[in-house]
CSV table of C-alpha atoms in Angstrom, one decimal:
chain,number,residue,atom,x,y,z
A,1,MET,CA,139.2,-85.2,84.3
A,2,ILE,CA,143.7,-85.1,84.1
A,3,GLU,CA,144.3,-87.0,80.1
A,4,HIS,CA,147.8,-86.1,80.9
A,5,LEU,CA,150.6,-84.3,81.5
A,6,ARG,CA,154.4,-82.5,79.5
A,7,GLY,CA,155.9,-80.5,82.2
A,8,LYS,CA,159.3,-80.7,83.7
A,9,LEU,CA,160.0,-83.3,85.9
A,10,VAL,CA,161.3,-81.8,88.7
A,11,GLU,CA,161.6,-85.9,91.8
A,12,LYS,CA,161.4,-89.1,90.4
A,13,ASN,CA,161.0,-91.7,93.1
A,14,PRO,CA,160.4,-96.0,92.5
A,15,THR,CA,156.3,-95.0,93.7
A,16,TYR,CA,156.0,-91.7,92.9
A,17,VAL,CA,157.2,-88.5,90.0
A,18,ILE,CA,157.0,-84.7,90.8
A,19,VAL,CA,155.8,-83.0,87.1
A,20,GLU,CA,156.3,-79.1,87.4
A,21,CYS,CA,154.1,-77.6,84.6
A,22,ASN,CA,153.7,-73.9,84.4
A,23,GLY,CA,154.4,-73.7,87.4
A,24,VAL,CA,152.3,-76.0,89.5
A,25,GLY,CA,154.3,-79.2,90.9
A,26,TYR,CA,151.7,-82.9,90.3
A,27,PHE,CA,152.4,-85.2,92.4
A,28,LEU,CA,151.6,-88.5,90.7
A,29,ASN,CA,152.2,-92.3,91.7
A,30,ILE,CA,153.0,-93.9,89.7
A,31,SER,CA,154.1,-98.0,89.2
A,32,LEU,CA,157.8,-99.8,89.5
A,33,HIS,CA,156.9,-100.8,85.5
A,34,THR,CA,156.5,-96.5,84.5
A,35,PHE,CA,159.6,-96.2,86.8
A,36,SER,CA,161.6,-98.5,84.7
A,37,LEU,CA,160.9,-96.6,81.8
A,38,LEU,CA,161.1,-92.9,82.4
A,39,LYS,CA,165.0,-91.7,81.6
A,40,ASP,CA,165.9,-89.3,83.6
A,41,GLN,CA,166.0,-85.9,81.1
A,42,GLU,CA,163.7,-82.9,82.4
A,43,ASN,CA,160.3,-83.0,80.1
A,44,ILE,CA,158.3,-85.8,80.2
A,45,HIS,CA,154.6,-87.1,79.1
A,46,MET,CA,153.0,-88.9,81.4
A,47,TYR,CA,149.1,-90.2,81.1
A,48,THR,CA,147.0,-90.0,83.8
A,49,HIS,CA,143.9,-91.3,86.4
A,50,LEU,CA,142.0,-88.6,88.4
A,51,LEU,CA,141.1,-91.1,91.7
A,52,VAL,CA,138.6,-88.9,93.4
A,53,LYS,CA,137.4,-90.4,97.2
A,54,GLU,CA,135.4,-88.9,100.5
A,55,ASP,CA,138.5,-87.8,101.6
A,56,SER,CA,140.9,-87.7,98.5
A,57,HIS,CA,142.0,-86.4,94.9
A,58,THR,CA,144.7,-88.9,94.7
A,59,LEU,CA,146.7,-88.9,90.8
A,60,PHE,CA,148.1,-91.5,89.1
A,61,GLY,CA,151.3,-91.5,86.5
A,62,PHE,CA,151.3,-93.7,84.2
A,63,ALA,CA,154.9,-93.3,80.4
A,64,GLU,CA,152.5,-95.7,78.4
A,65,ARG,CA,148.9,-95.0,77.6
A,66,SER,CA,148.5,-99.5,77.7
A,67,GLU,CA,149.3,-99.3,81.2
A,68,ARG,CA,147.0,-97.0,82.7
A,69,GLU,CA,144.6,-99.0,80.4
A,70,VAL,CA,144.8,-102.1,82.4
A,71,PHE,CA,145.2,-100.3,85.4
A,72,ARG,CA,141.4,-98.7,84.8
A,73,LEU,CA,140.6,-102.2,83.8
A,74,LEU,CA,142.1,-103.6,86.9
A,75,ILE,CA,141.0,-101.1,89.5
A,76,SER,CA,136.8,-101.4,87.8
A,77,VAL,CA,137.1,-106.1,89.7
A,78,SER,CA,135.6,-105.5,93.4
A,79,GLY,CA,138.3,-105.7,96.0
A,80,VAL,CA,140.9,-104.5,93.3
A,81,GLY,CA,141.8,-100.9,94.8
A,82,SER,CA,144.0,-98.9,93.1
A,83,SER,CA,146.8,-99.6,95.8
A,84,THR,CA,146.1,-103.3,94.5
A,85,ALA,CA,146.4,-102.4,90.8
A,86,ARG,CA,149.8,-100.1,91.4
A,87,THR,CA,151.4,-103.0,93.3
A,88,MET,CA,150.4,-106.2,90.2
A,89,LEU,CA,151.6,-102.9,88.0
A,90,SER,CA,155.2,-102.7,90.1
A,91,SER,CA,155.2,-106.6,89.4
A,92,LEU,CA,154.5,-107.7,86.2
A,93,SER,CA,153.9,-105.5,83.1
A,94,PRO,CA,150.8,-104.5,81.4
A,95,THR,CA,151.8,-106.7,79.0
A,96,ASP,CA,152.2,-110.0,81.3
A,97,VAL,CA,149.3,-108.1,83.4
A,98,ARG,CA,147.3,-108.4,80.0
A,99,ASP,CA,147.9,-112.0,79.2
A,100,ALA,CA,147.5,-113.8,82.4
A,101,ILE,CA,144.2,-112.1,81.9
A,102,ALA,CA,143.5,-113.9,78.6
A,103,SER,CA,144.9,-117.5,79.0
A,104,GLY,CA,143.3,-117.6,82.6
A,105,ASP,CA,146.6,-118.0,84.8
A,106,VAL,CA,145.5,-116.9,88.3
A,107,ALA,CA,149.0,-118.7,89.1
A,108,THR,CA,151.1,-115.5,88.0
A,109,ILE,CA,147.9,-113.3,89.1
A,110,GLN,CA,148.9,-114.7,92.6
A,111,ALA,CA,151.8,-114.3,92.5
A,112,VAL,CA,151.8,-110.9,93.0
A,113,LYS,CA,151.4,-110.2,96.5
A,114,GLY,CA,148.4,-108.9,98.6
A,115,ILE,CA,146.7,-110.8,96.4
A,116,GLY,CA,144.6,-114.2,96.6
A,117,ALA,CA,143.0,-117.3,94.9
A,118,LYS,CA,139.7,-115.4,95.1
A,119,THR,CA,141.2,-111.8,94.2
A,120,ALA,CA,142.9,-113.5,91.3
A,121,GLN,CA,140.1,-115.1,90.2
A,122,ARG,CA,137.6,-112.5,90.2
A,123,VAL,CA,140.1,-110.4,89.1
A,124,ILE,CA,140.3,-113.5,85.5
A,125,LEU,CA,136.7,-114.1,85.8
A,126,ASP,CA,135.6,-110.0,85.8
A,127,LEU,CA,138.3,-108.8,82.8
A,128,LYS,CA,139.1,-112.0,80.7
A,129,ASP,CA,136.6,-110.7,77.8
A,130,LYS,CA,136.7,-107.6,77.7
A,131,ILE,CA,140.7,-108.1,77.7
A,132,LEU,CA,139.7,-109.9,74.7
A,133,LYS,CA,137.9,-107.3,73.4
A,134,VAL,CA,139.5,-104.4,73.8
A,135,TYR,CA,142.7,-106.2,72.3
A,136,ASP,CA,141.0,-108.3,69.8
A,137,ILE,CA,142.6,-111.2,70.6
A,138,GLY,CA,141.3,-114.6,69.6
A,139,GLU,CA,143.1,-116.2,71.8
A,140,VAL,CA,146.6,-115.6,74.2
A,141,SER,CA,148.4,-118.6,74.0
A,142,ILE,CA,150.3,-119.5,77.2
A,143,GLN,CA,154.3,-119.6,77.4
A,144,SER,CA,155.9,-122.1,76.6
A,145,ASN,CA,154.2,-125.3,77.7
A,146,ASN,CA,158.1,-126.3,79.1
A,147,THR,CA,158.1,-123.7,80.6
A,148,ASN,CA,154.9,-124.5,83.0
A,149,LYS,CA,155.5,-128.6,82.8
A,150,GLU,CA,158.8,-127.8,84.7
A,151,GLU,CA,156.7,-125.2,87.1
A,152,ALA,CA,154.8,-128.2,87.9
A,153,LEU,CA,157.5,-131.0,88.4
A,154,SER,CA,159.0,-128.0,90.8
A,155,ALA,CA,156.2,-128.5,92.7
A,156,LEU,CA,155.3,-131.7,93.0
A,157,GLU,CA,159.0,-132.5,94.3
A,158,VAL,CA,158.5,-129.4,96.9
A,159,LEU,CA,155.0,-131.8,97.7
A,160,GLY,CA,156.9,-134.6,98.4
A,161,PHE,CA,157.0,-136.6,95.2
A,162,THR,CA,158.9,-137.9,93.1
A,163,ARG,CA,160.4,-136.1,90.1
A,164,LYS,CA,160.7,-139.6,87.9
A,165,GLN,CA,157.7,-140.4,90.0
A,166,SER,CA,156.5,-136.9,89.3
A,167,GLU,CA,157.7,-137.0,85.3
A,168,LYS,CA,155.7,-139.6,83.3
A,169,VAL,CA,152.0,-138.5,84.6
A,170,VAL,CA,152.8,-134.8,84.1
A,171,ASP,CA,153.4,-136.0,80.2
A,172,LYS,CA,150.9,-137.5,80.1
A,173,VAL,CA,148.8,-134.2,81.3
A,174,VAL,CA,150.8,-132.4,78.8
A,175,ALA,CA,150.4,-134.6,76.0
A,176,GLN,CA,146.2,-134.9,76.3
A,177,ASP,CA,146.7,-130.8,76.8
A,178,THR,CA,149.1,-128.6,75.8
A,179,SER,CA,147.1,-124.8,76.4
A,180,LEU,CA,147.0,-126.0,80.5
A,181,SER,CA,148.4,-123.2,82.7
A,182,VAL,CA,150.8,-124.9,85.9
A,183,GLU,CA,148.4,-124.5,88.6
A,184,ASN,CA,146.3,-127.1,86.4
A,185,ILE,CA,148.6,-129.4,84.9
A,186,ILE,CA,149.0,-129.9,88.8
A,187,LYS,CA,146.1,-130.8,90.3
A,188,LEU,CA,145.3,-133.4,86.9
A,189,ALA,CA,149.4,-134.6,88.2
A,190,LEU,CA,148.3,-135.1,92.0
A,191,LYS,CA,144.8,-136.8,90.9
A,192,ASN,CA,146.7,-139.5,89.1
A,193,LEU,CA,149.5,-140.2,91.8
């Protein structure tokens, strides 16, 4: 219903902004990502999403159209509400969320406060095809495997394995498949330790 707002920035907080348009003040819930993009300028342009429930009408604001699209995809998943979606976009950039879903990176999504393993898996399962189609990505290359390898080694150390012992096994696992997520590297390494 309300596609975007252009007006005077009256108040700015990490979780919301108030934008005045022709004498009407709109309260927009925002993510930390949007907060970081808003400069202290007088006039701003915000993309919006109006969430209508039985007991409330809540307006969400986004500095970028891409963030709003990711937000809309997230709230389409069963069990992911507007608060969870906003928390995800406060913890990760829209690009990070998109790439984590496209590459099936459960660990990144699960790292967001309030998201468990099942919800993270559901988000990936429900949105992977949509993300790949909407953003026209064949497959997203997972971040440098050295990072994944290092994270896996750290996790194995926490689990009580020596670094030297773990490194040999992890190197073998990564050599077989360089596109593995941290979680999968750990799982396969544990089978061989």
